[in-house]
C-alpha positions as a Markdown table, in Angstrom:
| # | Residue | x | y | z |
|---|---|---|---|---|
| 1 | Unk | 0.0 | 0.0 | 0.0 |
| 2 | Unk | 1.3 | 3.5 | -0.9 |
| 3 | Unk | 2.2 | 5.8 | 1.9 |
| 4 | Unk | 0.3 | 8.6 | -0.1 |
| 5 | Unk | -3.1 | 7.1 | 0.2 |
| 6 | Unk | -3.6 | 8.0 | 3.8 |
| 7 | Unk | -2.4 | 11.5 | 3.1 |
| 8 | Unk | -4.8 | 11.9 | 0.1 |
| 9 | Unk | -7.6 | 10.6 | 2.3 |
| 10 | Unk | -6.7 | 13.1 | 5.1 |
| 11 | Unk | -6.5 | 15.8 | 2.6 |
| 12 | Unk | -10.0 | 14.9 | 1.1 |
| 13 | Unk | -11.4 | 15.3 | 4.7 |
| 14 | Unk | -9.4 | 18.6 | 5.2 |
| 15 | Unk | -11.0 | 20.1 | 2.0 |
| 16 | Unk | -14.5 | 18.7 | 2.4 |
| 17 | Unk | -17.4 | 21.1 | 2.1 |
| 18 | Unk | -18.9 | 19.6 | 5.3 |
| 19 | Unk | -17.7 | 21.7 | 8.3 |
| 20 | Unk | -17.8 | 19.0 | 10.9 |
| 21 | Unk | -15.6 | 16.7 | 8.5 |
| 22 | Unk | -13.1 | 19.6 | 8.4 |
| 23 | Unk | -13.0 | 19.9 | 12.1 |
| 24 | Unk | -12.5 | 16.2 | 12.4 |
| 25 | Unk | -9.6 | 16.3 | 10.2 |
| 26 | Unk | -8.1 | 19.3 | 12.1 |
| 27 | Unk | -8.5 | 17.4 | 15.3 |
| 28 | Unk | -6.8 | 14.4 | 13.7 |
| 29 | Unk | -3.8 | 16.5 | 12.7 |
| 30 | Unk | -3.5 | 17.7 | 16.5 |
| 31 | Unk | -3.6 | 14.1 | 17.7 |
| 32 | Unk | -1.0 | 13.1 | 15.1 |
| 33 | Unk | 1.1 | 15.9 | 16.3 |
| 34 | Unk | 0.7 | 14.9 | 19.8 |
| 35 | Unk | 1.8 | 11.3 | 19.1 |
| 36 | Unk | 5.0 | 12.9 | 17.6 |
| 37 | Unk | 6.4 | 13.2 | 21.1 |
| 38 | Unk | 6.1 | 9.5 | 21.6 |
| 39 | Unk | 6.6 | 8.0 | 18.0 |
| 40 | Unk | 9.1 | 10.5 | 16.8 |
| 41 | Unk | 7.1 | 11.7 | 13.7 |
| 42 | Unk | 3.9 | 13.0 | 12.6 |
| 43 | Unk | 2.7 | 11.2 | 9.6 |
| 44 | Unk | 0.6 | 14.1 | 8.4 |
| 45 | Unk | 3.5 | 16.5 | 8.7 |
| 46 | Unk | 3.8 | 16.9 | 4.9 |
| 47 | Unk | 0.3 | 18.7 | 4.9 |
| 48 | Unk | 1.2 | 21.2 | 7.9 |
| 49 | Unk | 1.1 | 24.2 | 5.6 |
| 50 | Unk | -2.3 | 23.2 | 4.1 |
| 51 | Unk | -3.7 | 22.4 | 7.7 |
| 52 | Unk | -2.4 | 25.9 | 8.8 |
| 53 | Unk | -4.0 | 27.4 | 5.8 |
| 54 | Unk | -7.4 | 25.8 | 6.3 |
| 55 | Unk | -7.4 | 26.7 | 10.0 |
| 56 | Unk | -6.7 | 30.4 | 9.1 |
| 57 | Unk | -9.6 | 30.4 | 6.6 |
| 58 | Unk | -11.9 | 29.1 | 9.4 |
| 59 | Unk | -10.9 | 31.8 | 11.6 |
| 60 | Unk | -11.5 | 34.4 | 9.0 |
| 61 | Unk | -15.2 | 33.6 | 8.9 |
| 62 | Unk | -17.9 | 33.7 | 11.7 |
| 63 | Unk | -18.0 | 30.6 | 13.9 |
| 64 | Unk | -20.6 | 28.0 | 13.0 |
| 65 | Unk | -23.9 | 27.8 | 14.8 |
| 66 | Unk | -24.9 | 24.9 | 16.7 |
| 67 | Unk | -26.4 | 22.0 | 14.6 |
| 68 | Unk | -27.2 | 18.4 | 15.0 |
| 69 | Unk | -23.5 | 17.2 | 14.4 |
| 70 | Unk | -21.5 | 20.3 | 15.7 |
| 71 | Unk | -21.4 | 22.6 | 18.7 |
| 72 | Unk | -21.7 | 26.5 | 18.2 |
| 73 | Unk | -18.1 | 27.7 | 17.5 |
| 74 | Unk | -16.5 | 24.2 | 17.3 |
| 75 | Unk | -15.0 | 25.0 | 14.0 |
| 76 | Unk | -13.0 | 27.9 | 15.6 |
| 77 | Unk | -12.1 | 25.7 | 18.5 |
| 78 | Unk | -10.6 | 23.0 | 16.1 |
| 79 | Unk | -8.9 | 25.6 | 14.1 |
| 80 | Unk | -7.2 | 27.2 | 17.1 |
| 81 | Unk | -6.4 | 24.0 | 18.5 |
| 82 | Unk | -4.3 | 23.0 | 15.6 |
| 83 | Unk | -2.7 | 26.4 | 15.5 |
| 84 | Unk | -1.4 | 26.0 | 19.0 |
| 85 | Unk | 1.3 | 24.0 | 17.0 |
| 86 | Unk | 1.2 | 25.5 | 13.6 |
| 87 | Unk | 0.7 | 29.1 | 14.1 |
| 88 | Unk | 3.4 | 31.7 | 13.0 |
| 89 | Unk | 4.0 | 35.1 | 14.3 |
| 90 | Unk | 1.9 | 36.6 | 11.3 |
| 91 | Unk | -1.2 | 34.7 | 12.7 |
| 92 | Unk | -1.2 | 36.7 | 15.9 |
| 93 | Unk | -3.4 | 39.5 | 14.7 |
| 94 | Unk | -6.2 | 37.2 | 13.4 |
| 95 | Unk | -6.1 | 34.9 | 16.5 |
| 96 | Unk | -6.2 | 38.0 | 18.8 |
| 97 | Unk | -9.2 | 39.4 | 16.8 |
| 98 | Unk | -10.9 | 36.0 | 17.4 |
| 99 | Unk | -10.0 | 36.1 | 21.2 |
| 100 | Unk | -11.5 | 39.6 | 21.4 |
| 101 | Unk | -14.6 | 39.1 | 19.6 |
| 102 | Unk | -15.9 | 35.6 | 20.4 |
| 103 | Unk | -18.8 | 34.9 | 22.8 |
| 104 | Unk | -17.7 | 31.3 | 23.4 |
| 105 | Unk | -15.6 | 30.7 | 26.4 |
| 106 | Unk | -13.8 | 27.6 | 24.9 |
| 107 | Unk | -12.8 | 29.5 | 21.8 |
| 108 | Unk | -11.4 | 32.2 | 24.1 |
| 109 | Unk | -9.4 | 29.7 | 26.1 |
| 110 | Unk | -7.8 | 28.1 | 23.1 |
| 111 | Unk | -7.1 | 31.3 | 21.3 |
| 112 | Unk | -5.4 | 32.5 | 24.6 |
| 113 | Unk | -3.2 | 29.3 | 24.5 |
| 114 | Unk | -2.3 | 29.8 | 20.8 |
| 115 | Unk | -1.3 | 33.3 | 21.5 |
| 116 | Unk | 0.8 | 32.2 | 24.4 |
| 117 | Unk | 2.5 | 29.6 | 22.2 |
| 118 | Unk | 3.3 | 32.1 | 19.5 |
| 119 | Unk | 4.4 | 34.7 | 22.0 |
| 120 | Unk | 6.7 | 32.2 | 23.8 |
| 121 | Unk | 8.6 | 31.2 | 20.8 |
């Protein structure tokens, strides 16, 4: 089996038109990044720049409303969570804007963590 197949499958999830599916992909990336500490490598690392870009695009839009398969603001939580490892200093303005404008406590908490990680570099 080709190593590219899992990457292609992940990329399809990441670019799905279905917001909950995109959130799952972002969360999968974050879990894989966490395993890096134990296994020595993130198998999704080749798509890091693409993951970061999708997360930033999500943050540039209003957060999702609650639905049957997603909590209100969960898209922003997923995007910010992955940005705790992938954010770059240039992302600070957007993340700060989200922190200051969100009504969702969980979004604020993860945005603050992302800002802390960017600032601590």
